[in-house]
PDB file of C-alpha atoms and ligand atoms in Angstrom:
ATOM      1  CA  MET A  24      42.852 -19.073-117.054  1.00 45.00           C
ATOM      2  CA  LYS A  25      39.733 -20.488-115.392  1.00 49.00           C
ATOM      3  CA  ARG A  26      38.717 -16.984-114.277  1.00 55.00           C
ATOM      4  CA  TRP A  27      38.955 -15.615-117.812  1.00 50.00           C
ATOM      5  CA  SER A  28      36.916 -18.439-119.289  1.00 56.00           C
ATOM      6  CA  SER A  29      34.144 -18.018-116.691  1.00 62.00           C
ATOM      7  CA  LEU A  30      34.128 -14.265-117.414  1.00 59.00           C
ATOM      8  CA  ALA A  31      33.843 -15.027-121.105  1.00 60.00           C
ATOM      9  CA  ALA A  32      30.973 -17.382-120.345  1.00 62.00           C
ATOM     10  CA  LEU A  33      29.290 -14.727-118.217  1.00 61.00           C
ATOM     11  CA  ALA A  34      29.682 -12.146-121.051  1.00 61.00           C
ATOM     12  CA  ALA A  35      28.218 -14.654-123.501  1.00 60.00           C
ATOM     13  CA  VAL A  36      25.190 -15.151-121.226  1.00 57.00           C
ATOM     14  CA  PHE A  37      24.651 -11.370-121.074  1.00 58.00           C
ATOM     15  CA  ALA A  38      25.029 -11.085-124.847  1.00 59.00           C
ATOM     16  CA  PHE A  39      22.522 -13.872-125.316  1.00 59.00           C
ATOM     17  CA  ALA A  40      20.087 -12.277-122.909  1.00 63.00           C
ATOM     18  CA  ALA A  41      20.372  -8.974-124.777  1.00 62.00           C
ATOM     19  CA  SER A  42      19.912 -10.486-128.196  1.00 58.00           C
ATOM     20  CA  ALA A  43      16.902 -12.517-127.048  1.00 78.00           C
ATOM     21  CA  GLN A  44      15.167  -9.244-126.191  1.00 95.00           C
ATOM     22  CA  THR A  45      13.122  -7.615-128.959  1.00 98.00           C
ATOM     23  CA  VAL A  46      12.290  -4.123-130.165  1.00 98.00           C
ATOM     24  CA  LYS A  47       8.561  -3.689-130.612  1.00 98.00           C
ATOM     25  CA  VAL A  48       7.494  -1.677-133.701  1.00 98.00           C
ATOM     26  CA  THR A  49       3.905  -0.417-133.827  1.00 98.00           C
ATOM     27  CA  PRO A  50       2.629   1.547-136.834  1.00 98.00           C
ATOM     28  CA  LEU A  51       0.193   4.390-135.977  1.00 98.00           C
ATOM     29  CA  GLY A  52      -1.550   4.652-139.308  1.00 98.00           C
ATOM     30  CA  SER A  53      -4.858   6.031-140.548  1.00 98.00           C
ATOM     31  CA  ILE A  54      -6.973   2.891-140.274  1.00 98.00           C
ATOM     32  CA  ASP A  55      -6.472  -0.140-137.933  1.00 98.00           C
ATOM     33  CA  GLY A  56      -5.066  -3.147-139.713  1.00 98.00           C
ATOM     34  CA  GLU A  57      -4.304  -1.350-142.995  1.00 98.00           C
ATOM     35  CA  PHE A  58      -1.376   0.380-144.727  1.00 98.00           C
ATOM     36  CA  CYS A  59      -2.691   3.731-146.057  1.00 98.00           C
ATOM     37  CA  PRO A  60      -1.453   6.649-148.179  1.00 98.00           C
ATOM     38  CA  GLN A  61      -0.689   8.973-145.243  1.00 97.00           C
ATOM     39  CA  ASP A  62       1.011   6.344-143.053  1.00 98.00           C
ATOM     40  CA  ARG A  63       4.489   7.188-141.833  1.00 98.00           C
ATOM     41  CA  ALA A  64       4.372   7.108-138.026  1.00 98.00           C
ATOM     42  CA  LEU A  65       5.977   4.162-136.184  1.00 98.00           C
ATOM     43  CA  ILE A  66       6.553   3.665-132.458  1.00 98.00           C
ATOM     44  CA  PHE A  67       9.724   1.829-131.565  1.00 98.00           C
ATOM     45  CA  GLU A  68       9.751   0.441-128.043  1.00 98.00           C
ATOM     46  CA  ASP A  69      13.193  -0.536-126.729  1.00 98.00           C
ATOM     47  CA  PRO A  70      13.375  -3.580-124.387  1.00 98.00           C
ATOM     48  CA  ASN A  71      14.304  -1.088-121.637  1.00 98.00           C
ATOM     49  CA  GLY A  72      10.916   0.655-122.043  1.00 98.00           C
ATOM     50  CA  THR A  73      12.120   3.780-123.939  1.00 98.00           C
ATOM     51  CA  ARG A  74       9.457   4.690-126.531  1.00 98.00           C
ATOM     52  CA  ILE A  75      10.339   6.537-129.725  1.00 98.00           C
ATOM     53  CA  LEU A  76       7.931   8.053-132.202  1.00 98.00           C
ATOM     54  CA  TYR A  77       9.305   8.369-135.744  1.00 98.00           C
ATOM     55  CA  ASP A  78       7.791  11.016-138.086  1.00 98.00           C
ATOM     56  CA  PRO A  79       4.337  11.569-136.549  1.00 98.00           C
ATOM     57  CA  GLY A  80       2.975  12.764-139.927  1.00 98.00           C
ATOM     58  CA  ARG A  81      -0.779  13.221-140.245  1.00 98.00           C
ATOM     59  CA  SER A  82      -2.024   9.804-139.128  1.00 98.00           C
ATOM     60  CA  VAL A  83      -1.365  10.347-135.428  1.00 98.00           C
ATOM     61  CA  ALA A  84      -4.465  12.102-134.112  1.00 98.00           C
ATOM     62  CA  GLY A  85      -2.596  14.874-132.324  1.00 97.00           C
ATOM     63  CA  ALA A  86      -1.134  14.801-128.846  1.00 97.00           C
ATOM     64  CA  THR A  87      -4.288  13.246-127.280  1.00 97.00           C
ATOM     65  CA  ASP A  88      -4.228  10.188-129.607  1.00 98.00           C
ATOM     66  CA  PRO A  89      -4.655   7.367-127.040  1.00 98.00           C
ATOM     67  CA  ARG A  90      -2.446   5.067-129.121  1.00 98.00           C
ATOM     68  CA  LEU A  91       0.606   7.143-128.258  1.00 98.00           C
ATOM     69  CA  GLY A  92       0.902   6.262-124.551  1.00 98.00           C
ATOM     70  CA  LYS A  93       4.197   7.268-123.102  1.00 98.00           C
ATOM     71  CA  ILE A  94       6.552   8.898-125.607  1.00 98.00           C
ATOM     72  CA  ASP A  95      10.155   9.696-124.633  1.00 98.00           C
ATOM     73  CA  ILE A  96      11.639  10.706-127.939  1.00 98.00           C
ATOM     74  CA  ILE A  97      10.309  12.000-131.223  1.00 98.00           C
ATOM     75  CA  LEU A  98      12.431  11.641-134.411  1.00 98.00           C
ATOM     76  CA  VAL A  99      11.700  14.067-137.239  1.00 98.00           C
ATOM     77  CA  SER A 100      13.463  13.270-140.535  1.00 98.00           C
ATOM     78  CA  HIS A 101      12.544  16.522-142.253  1.00 98.00           C
ATOM     79  CA  MET A 102      10.076  19.374-142.192  1.00 98.00           C
ATOM     80  CA  HIS A 103       7.567  18.427-144.881  1.00 98.00           C
ATOM     81  CA  GLY A 104       4.020  18.472-143.544  1.00 97.00           C
ATOM     82  CA  ASP A 105       3.428  14.762-144.096  1.00 97.00           C
ATOM     83  CA  HIS A 106       6.355  14.001-141.744  1.00 98.00           C
ATOM     84  CA  VAL A 107       6.427  16.697-139.044  1.00 98.00           C
ATOM     85  CA  GLY A 108       2.623  16.917-139.145  1.00 98.00           C
ATOM     86  CA  ASN A 109       1.035  20.091-140.461  1.00 98.00           C
ATOM     87  CA  ALA A 110      -2.415  18.592-139.960  1.00 98.00           C
ATOM     88  CA  HIS A 111      -3.748  15.380-138.419  1.00 98.00           C
ATOM     89  CA  ASN A 112      -6.502  12.833-138.153  1.00 97.00           C
ATOM     90  CA  LYS A 113      -9.586  13.990-136.248  1.00 96.00           C
ATOM     91  CA  ALA A 114      -9.446  10.644-134.370  1.00 97.00           C
ATOM     92  CA  PRO A 115      -7.845   7.248-135.048  1.00 97.00           C
ATOM     93  CA  ASN A 116      -9.742   5.595-137.904  1.00 97.00           C
ATOM     94  CA  ALA A 117     -11.566   8.821-138.899  1.00 98.00           C
ATOM     95  CA  GLY A 118     -12.419   8.745-142.600  1.00 98.00           C
ATOM     96  CA  THR A 119     -11.228   6.014-144.952  1.00 98.00           C
ATOM     97  CA  CYS A 120      -7.842   4.548-145.837  1.00 98.00           C
ATOM     98  CA  GLU A 121      -7.814   6.440-149.094  1.00 98.00           C
ATOM     99  CA  ASN A 122      -9.263   9.661-147.677  1.00 97.00           C
ATOM    100  CA  PRO A 123      -8.586   9.875-143.924  1.00 97.00           C
ATOM    101  CA  ASP A 124     -10.142  12.817-142.122  1.00 97.00           C
ATOM    102  CA  ILE A 125      -7.062  14.961-141.602  1.00 97.00           C
ATOM    103  CA  SER A 126      -9.065  18.137-141.154  1.00 97.00           C
ATOM    104  CA  VAL A 127      -7.384  19.213-137.883  1.00 98.00           C
ATOM    105  CA  SER A 128      -4.644  21.793-138.419  1.00 98.00           C
ATOM    106  CA  ALA A 129      -1.494  21.528-136.364  1.00 98.00           C
ATOM    107  CA  LEU A 130      -0.163  24.906-137.567  1.00 97.00           C
ATOM    108  CA  PRO A 131       1.794  26.891-136.652  1.00 97.00           C
ATOM    109  CA  ASN A 132       3.415  24.374-134.211  1.00 97.00           C
ATOM    110  CA  SER A 133       3.326  21.010-136.039  1.00 98.00           C
ATOM    111  CA  SER A 134       2.142  17.737-134.556  1.00 98.00           C
ATOM    112  CA  ALA A 135       5.704  16.827-133.551  1.00 98.00           C
ATOM    113  CA  VAL A 136       5.919  19.936-131.334  1.00 98.00           C
ATOM    114  CA  ASN A 137       2.423  19.480-129.854  1.00 98.00           C
ATOM    115  CA  ILE A 138       3.139  15.874-128.954  1.00 98.00           C
ATOM    116  CA  ALA A 139       6.544  16.773-127.504  1.00 98.00           C
ATOM    117  CA  LEU A 140       4.907  19.440-125.255  1.00 98.00           C
ATOM    118  CA  ALA A 141       2.115  17.093-124.085  1.00 98.00           C
ATOM    119  CA  LYS A 142       4.428  14.125-123.468  1.00 98.00           C
ATOM    120  CA  LYS A 143       7.445  16.111-122.204  1.00 98.00           C
ATOM    121  CA  ALA A 144       9.351  14.239-124.902  1.00 98.00           C
ATOM    122  CA  LYS A 145      12.581  15.185-126.551  1.00 98.00           C
ATOM    123  CA  ILE A 146      12.684  15.955-130.277  1.00 98.00           C
ATOM    124  CA  VAL A 147      15.817  14.624-131.980  1.00 98.00           C
ATOM    125  CA  SER A 148      16.620  16.030-135.384  1.00 98.00           C
ATOM    126  CA  GLY A 149      19.666  16.805-137.416  1.00 97.00           C
ATOM    127  CA  SER A 150      20.920  19.405-139.778  1.00 94.00           C
ATOM    128  CA  GLU A 151      19.587  22.916-138.828  1.00 97.00           C
ATOM    129  CA  MET A 152      16.151  21.798-137.622  1.00 98.00           C
ATOM    130  CA  PRO A 153      16.867  21.749-133.875  1.00 98.00           C
ATOM    131  CA  PRO A 154      16.797  25.544-133.412  1.00 98.00           C
ATOM    132  CA  PHE A 155      13.363  25.657-135.057  1.00 98.00           C
ATOM    133  CA  PHE A 156      12.028  23.023-132.658  1.00 98.00           C
ATOM    134  CA  ALA A 157      13.715  24.731-129.641  1.00 98.00           C
ATOM    135  CA  ALA A 158      12.043  28.057-130.574  1.00 98.00           C
ATOM    136  CA  LYS A 159       8.633  26.411-130.946  1.00 98.00           C
ATOM    137  CA  LEU A 160       8.939  24.577-127.635  1.00 98.00           C
ATOM    138  CA  LYS A 161      10.036  27.833-125.888  1.00 98.00           C
ATOM    139  CA  ALA A 162       7.214  29.823-127.472  1.00 97.00           C
ATOM    140  CA  ASN A 163       4.687  27.345-126.071  1.00 97.00           C
ATOM    141  CA  GLY A 164       6.014  27.099-122.519  1.00 97.00           C
ATOM    142  CA  GLY A 165       8.159  24.047-123.103  1.00 98.00           C
ATOM    143  CA  ASN A 166      11.849  23.537-122.529  1.00 98.00           C
ATOM    144  CA  PRO A 167      13.970  24.490-125.549  1.00 98.00           C
ATOM    145  CA  ALA A 168      16.624  22.043-124.292  1.00 98.00           C
ATOM    146  CA  ASP A 169      14.212  19.241-125.204  1.00 98.00           C
ATOM    147  CA  SER A 170      15.155  19.840-128.817  1.00 98.00           C
ATOM    148  CA  VAL A 171      18.292  17.703-129.258  1.00 98.00           C
ATOM    149  CA  VAL A 172      20.679  17.839-132.180  1.00 97.00           C
ATOM    150  CA  ALA A 173      22.237  14.704-133.813  1.00 97.00           C
ATOM    151  CA  ARG A 174      24.104  16.095-136.752  1.00 95.00           C
ATOM    152  CA  PHE A 175      25.666  13.923-139.474  1.00 96.00           C
ATOM    153  CA  GLY A 176      28.562  11.841-138.207  1.00 94.00           C
ATOM    154  CA  GLY A 177      27.765  12.195-134.554  1.00 94.00           C
ATOM    155  CA  SER A 178      25.141  10.607-132.351  1.00 97.00           C
ATOM    156  CA  VAL A 179      23.276  11.115-129.131  1.00 98.00           C
ATOM    157  CA  THR A 180      22.296   8.489-126.587  1.00 98.00           C
ATOM    158  CA  LEU A 181      18.961   8.995-124.879  1.00 98.00           C
ATOM    159  CA  GLY A 182      17.116   6.431-122.779  1.00 98.00           C
ATOM    160  CA  GLY A 183      19.748   3.845-123.580  1.00 98.00           C
ATOM    161  CA  VAL A 184      19.149   4.274-127.351  1.00 98.00           C
ATOM    162  CA  ARG A 185      21.875   5.637-129.613  1.00 98.00           C
ATOM    163  CA  ILE A 186      20.556   7.910-132.403  1.00 98.00           C
ATOM    164  CA  ALA A 187      22.480   9.169-135.427  1.00 98.00           C
ATOM    165  CA  THR A 188      21.327  11.035-138.541  1.00 98.00           C
ATOM    166  CA  VAL A 189      22.440  10.005-142.048  1.00 98.00           C
ATOM    167  CA  THR A 190      22.186  11.412-145.534  1.00 97.00           C
ATOM    168  CA  ALA A 191      18.787  11.753-147.176  1.00 98.00           C
ATOM    169  CA  LEU A 192      18.863  13.173-150.673  1.00 97.00           C
ATOM    170  CA  HIS A 193      15.669  15.235-150.568  1.00 97.00           C
ATOM    171  CA  SER A 194      14.513  18.851-150.019  1.00 97.00           C
ATOM    172  CA  ASN A 195      13.663  20.325-146.661  1.00 98.00           C
ATOM    173  CA  GLY A 196      11.959  23.710-147.070  1.00 97.00           C
ATOM    174  CA  LEU A 197      10.068  25.026-144.051  1.00 97.00           C
ATOM    175  CA  ASP A 198       6.568  26.022-145.073  1.00 97.00           C
ATOM    176  CA  PRO A 199       5.968  29.743-144.245  1.00 97.00           C
ATOM    177  CA  ASP A 200       2.812  28.610-142.451  1.00 96.00           C
ATOM    178  CA  TYR A 201       5.069  27.654-139.517  1.00 97.00           C
ATOM    179  CA  ILE A 202       6.527  31.153-139.539  1.00 95.00           C
ATOM    180  CA  GLY A 203       3.410  33.229-139.866  1.00 93.00           C
ATOM    181  CA  GLY A 204       3.175  37.030-139.514  1.00 95.00           C
ATOM    182  CA  ASP A 205       4.255  39.465-142.222  1.00 97.00           C
ATOM    183  CA  LEU A 206       7.419  37.472-142.977  1.00 97.00           C
ATOM    184  CA  GLY A 207       5.486  34.225-143.432  1.00 97.00           C
ATOM    185  CA  LYS A 208       2.902  35.961-145.622  1.00 97.00           C
ATOM    186  CA  ALA A 209       5.583  37.566-147.842  1.00 98.00           C
ATOM    187  CA  MET A 210       7.419  34.258-148.200  1.00 98.00           C
ATOM    188  CA  LYS A 211       4.165  32.480-149.054  1.00 97.00           C
ATOM    189  CA  GLU A 212       3.372  35.060-151.760  1.00 97.00           C
ATOM    190  CA  ALA A 213       6.885  34.735-153.183  1.00 98.00           C
ATOM    191  CA  GLY A 214       6.599  30.955-153.187  1.00 97.00           C
ATOM    192  CA  ILE A 215       9.733  30.344-151.127  1.00 97.00           C
ATOM    193  CA  ALA A 216      10.302  28.225-148.034  1.00 97.00           C
ATOM    194  CA  GLY A 217      12.471  28.737-144.927  1.00 97.00           C
ATOM    195  CA  ASP A 218      15.953  27.178-144.826  1.00 97.00           C
ATOM    196  CA  VAL A 219      16.403  24.645-142.009  1.00 97.00           C
ATOM    197  CA  GLY A 220      19.245  22.710-143.627  1.00 97.00           C
ATOM    198  CA  LEU A 221      19.300  19.276-145.144  1.00 98.00           C
ATOM    199  CA  ALA A 222      16.766  16.520-144.788  1.00 98.00           C
ATOM    200  CA  THR A 223      17.944  13.400-142.881  1.00 98.00           C
ATOM    201  CA  GLY A 224      17.486   9.724-142.292  1.00 98.00           C
ATOM    202  CA  PHE A 225      18.248   8.016-138.977  1.00 98.00           C
ATOM    203  CA  VAL A 226      20.243   5.093-137.689  1.00 98.00           C
ATOM    204  CA  VAL A 227      19.060   3.917-134.263  1.00 98.00           C
ATOM    205  CA  ARG A 228      20.859   1.409-132.097  1.00 98.00           C
ATOM    206  CA  PHE A 229      18.616  -0.159-129.484  1.00 98.00           C
ATOM    207  CA  SER A 230      19.760  -1.640-126.165  1.00 98.00           C
ATOM    208  CA  ASN A 231      19.380  -5.237-127.423  1.00 97.00           C
ATOM    209  CA  GLY A 232      21.896  -4.495-130.188  1.00 98.00           C
ATOM    210  CA  LEU A 233      19.383  -4.069-133.034  1.00 98.00           C
ATOM    211  CA  VAL A 234      20.420  -1.354-135.497  1.00 98.00           C
ATOM    212  CA  ALA A 235      17.626   0.144-137.575  1.00 99.00           C
ATOM    213  CA  TYR A 236      17.904   2.420-140.594  1.00 98.00           C
ATOM    214  CA  LEU A 237      14.992   4.842-140.989  1.00 98.00           C
ATOM    215  CA  SER A 238      15.428   6.211-144.541  1.00 98.00           C
ATOM    216  CA  GLY A 239      13.229   9.302-144.412  1.00 98.00           C
ATOM    217  CA  ASP A 240      12.421  10.608-147.865  1.00 98.00           C
ATOM    218  CA  THR A 241      15.505   9.995-149.980  1.00 98.00           C
ATOM    219  CA  GLY A 242      16.917   9.101-153.357  1.00 98.00           C
ATOM    220  CA  ILE A 243      19.618   6.507-153.854  1.00 98.00           C
ATOM    221  CA  VAL A 244      22.853   7.610-152.108  1.00 98.00           C
ATOM    222  CA  ALA A 245      26.211   5.954-151.739  1.00 98.00           C
ATOM    223  CA  ASP A 246      26.027   6.509-147.970  1.00 98.00           C
ATOM    224  CA  GLN A 247      23.364   3.843-147.790  1.00 98.00           C
ATOM    225  CA  GLU A 248      26.206   1.391-148.464  1.00 98.00           C
ATOM    226  CA  ARG A 249      29.238   3.147-146.966  1.00 98.00           C
ATOM    227  CA  ALA A 250      27.649   4.601-143.853  1.00 98.00           C
ATOM    228  CA  VAL A 251      24.403   2.706-143.146  1.00 98.00           C
ATOM    229  CA  ARG A 252      25.741  -0.769-144.001  1.00 98.00           C
ATOM    230  CA  ASP A 253      29.521  -0.669-143.769  1.00 98.00           C
ATOM    231  CA  TYR A 254      29.779   1.546-140.673  1.00 98.00           C
ATOM    232  CA  TYR A 255      26.530   1.177-138.733  1.00 98.00           C
ATOM    233  CA  HIS A 256      25.617  -2.376-139.833  1.00 98.00           C
ATOM    234  CA  ALA A 257      21.881  -1.805-139.956  1.00 98.00           C
ATOM    235  CA  LYS A 258      19.859  -5.045-139.750  1.00 98.00           C
ATOM    236  CA  LEU A 259      16.351  -3.616-140.044  1.00 98.00           C
ATOM    237  CA  ALA A 260      15.381  -0.960-142.636  1.00 98.00           C
ATOM    238  CA  VAL A 261      12.315   1.237-142.832  1.00 98.00           C
ATOM    239  CA  MET A 262      12.338   2.221-146.478  1.00 98.00           C
ATOM    240  CA  ASN A 263      10.298   4.950-148.114  1.00 98.00           C
ATOM    241  CA  MET A 264       9.144   3.746-151.513  1.00 97.00           C
ATOM    242  CA  GLY A 265       6.261   5.986-152.686  1.00 96.00           C
ATOM    243  CA  ASP A 266       7.899   7.251-155.912  1.00 94.00           C
ATOM    244  CA  GLY A 267       7.671  10.760-157.351  1.00 92.00           C
ATOM    245  CA  LEU A 268       8.873  12.415-154.091  1.00 92.00           C
ATOM    246  CA  SER A 269      11.388   9.801-153.008  1.00 94.00           C
ATOM    247  CA  THR A 270      12.633   6.411-154.267  1.00 97.00           C
ATOM    248  CA  GLY A 271       9.948   4.322-155.958  1.00 98.00           C
ATOM    249  CA  PRO A 272       9.550   0.564-155.471  1.00 98.00           C
ATOM    250  CA  ALA A 273      12.329  -0.375-157.928  1.00 98.00           C
ATOM    251  CA  GLU A 274      14.801   2.176-156.635  1.00 98.00           C
ATOM    252  CA  ALA A 275      13.987   1.399-152.971  1.00 98.00           C
ATOM    253  CA  ALA A 276      14.468  -2.336-153.674  1.00 98.00           C
ATOM    254  CA  TYR A 277      17.876  -1.577-155.148  1.00 98.00           C
ATOM    255  CA  VAL A 278      18.819   0.277-151.983  1.00 98.00           C
ATOM    256  CA  ILE A 279      17.748  -2.702-149.905  1.00 98.00           C
ATOM    257  CA  ASN A 280      19.230  -5.450-152.078  1.00 98.00           C
ATOM    258  CA  GLU A 281      22.531  -3.825-153.104  1.00 98.00           C
ATOM    259  CA  LEU A 282      23.357  -1.081-150.631  1.00 98.00           C
ATOM    260  CA  VAL A 283      21.912  -1.560-147.116  1.00 98.00           C
ATOM    261  CA  LYS A 284      21.389  -5.362-147.203  1.00 98.00           C
ATOM    262  CA  PRO A 285      19.431  -5.610-143.927  1.00 98.00           C
ATOM    263  CA  ALA A 286      17.865  -8.783-142.645  1.00 98.00           C
ATOM    264  CA  SER A 287      14.307  -7.354-142.867  1.00 98.00           C
ATOM    265  CA  VAL A 288      12.616  -4.311-144.340  1.00 98.00           C
ATOM    266  CA  ILE A 289       9.423  -2.413-143.513  1.00 98.00           C
ATOM    267  CA  PRO A 290       8.092  -0.488-146.500  1.00 98.00           C
ATOM    268  CA  SER A 291       6.862   3.036-145.692  1.00 98.00           C
ATOM    269  CA  HIS A 292       5.498   6.193-147.284  1.00 97.00           C
ATOM    270  CA  ALA A 293       3.702   4.374-150.090  1.00 97.00           C
ATOM    271  CA  ASN A 294       1.341   7.258-150.888  1.00 97.00           C
ATOM    272  CA  GLU A 295      -1.287   4.743-151.993  1.00 98.00           C
ATOM    273  CA  VAL A 296      -3.787   2.322-150.529  1.00 98.00           C
ATOM    274  CA  GLY A 297      -1.251  -0.427-149.830  1.00 98.00           C
ATOM    275  CA  THR A 298      -3.622  -2.973-148.325  1.00 98.00           C
ATOM    276  CA  VAL A 299      -7.324  -3.919-148.447  1.00 98.00           C
ATOM    277  CA  ASN A 300      -8.669  -5.931-145.505  1.00 98.00           C
ATOM    278  CA  GLY A 301      -5.051  -6.237-144.272  1.00 98.00           C
ATOM    279  CA  LYS A 302      -3.850  -7.902-147.468  1.00 98.00           C
ATOM    280  CA  VAL A 303      -1.432  -6.291-149.939  1.00 98.00           C
ATOM    281  CA  ARG A 304      -3.414  -4.806-152.818  1.00 98.00           C
ATOM    282  CA  PRO A 305      -2.631  -6.484-156.155  1.00 98.00           C
ATOM    283  CA  GLY A 306      -0.961  -4.083-158.582  1.00 98.00           C
ATOM    284  CA  SER A 307       0.191  -1.717-155.801  1.00 98.00           C
ATOM    285  CA  LYS A 308       3.632  -0.164-155.403  1.00 98.00           C
ATOM    286  CA  THR A 309       3.768  -1.947-152.063  1.00 98.00           C
ATOM    287  CA  GLU A 310       3.363  -5.282-153.896  1.00 98.00           C
ATOM    288  CA  ALA A 311       5.996  -4.377-156.482  1.00 98.00           C
ATOM    289  CA  PHE A 312       8.478  -3.481-153.690  1.00 98.00           C
ATOM    290  CA  ILE A 313       7.830  -6.705-151.752  1.00 98.00           C
ATOM    291  CA  LYS A 314       8.358  -8.753-154.926  1.00 98.00           C
ATOM    292  CA  ALA A 315      11.578  -6.904-155.779  1.00 98.00           C
ATOM    293  CA  VAL A 316      13.362  -7.171-152.418  1.00 98.00           C
ATOM    294  CA  GLN A 317      15.376 -10.264-151.543  1.00 98.00           C
ATOM    295  CA  VAL A 318      14.719 -10.069-147.799  1.00 98.00           C
ATOM    296  CA  PRO A 319      11.475 -10.465-145.859  1.00 98.00           C
ATOM    297  CA  ALA A 320       9.345  -7.303-146.213  1.00 98.00           C
ATOM    298  CA  HIS A 321       6.912  -6.684-143.325  1.00 98.00           C
ATOM    299  CA  VAL A 322       3.997  -4.400-144.200  1.00 98.00           C
ATOM    300  CA  PRO A 323       3.305  -1.893-141.421  1.00 98.00           C
ATOM    301  CA  LEU A 324      -0.393  -2.569-140.627  1.00 98.00           C
ATOM    302  CA  SER A 325      -1.659   0.173-138.291  1.00 98.00           C
ATOM    303  CA  GLY A 326      -1.901  -0.976-134.679  1.00 98.00           C
ATOM    304  CA  LYS A 327      -0.218  -4.337-135.316  1.00 98.00           C
ATOM    305  CA  THR A 328       2.987  -4.697-133.283  1.00 98.00           C
ATOM    306  CA  MET A 329       5.939  -6.471-134.816  1.00 98.00           C
ATOM    307  CA  GLU A 330       8.978  -7.634-132.775  1.00 98.00           C
ATOM    308  CA  PHE A 331      12.545  -7.683-134.047  1.00 98.00           C
ATOM    309  CA  ASP A 332      15.605  -9.298-132.436  1.00 98.00           C
ATOM    310  CA  ALA A 333      19.147  -8.032-132.535  1.00 98.00           C
ATOM    311  CA  SER A 334      19.766  -9.744-135.938  1.00 98.00           C
ATOM    312  CA  GLY A 335      16.853  -7.820-137.539  1.00 98.00           C
ATOM    313  CA  LYS A 336      14.678 -10.910-137.729  1.00 98.00           C
ATOM    314  CA  CYS A 337      10.928 -10.530-137.008  1.00 98.00           C
ATOM    315  CA  THR A 338      10.209 -12.884-134.124  1.00 98.00           C
ATOM    316  CA  ALA A 339       6.517 -12.019-133.545  1.00 97.00           C
ATOM    317  CA  GLY A 340       3.625 -10.160-135.154  1.00 97.00           C
ATOM    318  CA  CYS A 341       4.772 -10.419-138.767  1.00 96.00           C
TER     319      CYS A 341
HETATM  320 ZN1   ZN B  29       9.414  15.005-147.923  1.00 60.68          ZN
END
């Protein structure tokens, strides 16, 4: 009896120690201290040191961006250029928030592939995207096995972090610019894209127990309730709310309030100047979303690290 209770006490101590640890979230946007139209990229640092880059997009200034540091895993939600990175910032802070200097092409590889090659990182994607990434890595002297599949319903554990893909109701055509040659040219002229399967969102379980939902570009789907909330119990959500191409502020707020019900949310993919001098711009979609959600919304200001505990509560930097 005594032995069992001391074991239980020990387990409780370990559980407490794990939950007291935080996941650090650092946005790599276009301009330091702001939330800008092109901003998608976030770095998640697990308490165990594993560093994950989510959707590098165009605001990460390529593989040599000094803000990247060590990168172990790259998550790509889908193949659109503003997520996988068809072009990128000349340097961090190049240009303005509204018009960043994204004049550097990342074609035909993508920023995700270039960063994976430079950092010897793994790319985790779902659907039928992994063979594309494997082929690109191989064609550039990398290891095709560094492209890792996490298809709907399953998960992979890398660096102590468990990664699953979930439904995103969106499109996922591969721009022929990534294909090139006569085939790419013919497809471009016909106005059709390559088929790499469905777009995805992610659910990531960190070693401190925090479960985060990364929506990717999506509409409203029942899986946000049945899978993301009921099964995975996500406590932190990164929610795309730019409207037109994915849920807008009202739809995204419905997803948060009624379906996912996390403890905190980080708005993403606003496709507007979301902040001026680090403050939410009056009349912005970002402001409308923050007002509509019933949980704390933490604006991803570029370079500003936020910390989240296992319960999804921001404990520092918000
Ligand atoms: Zn998209």
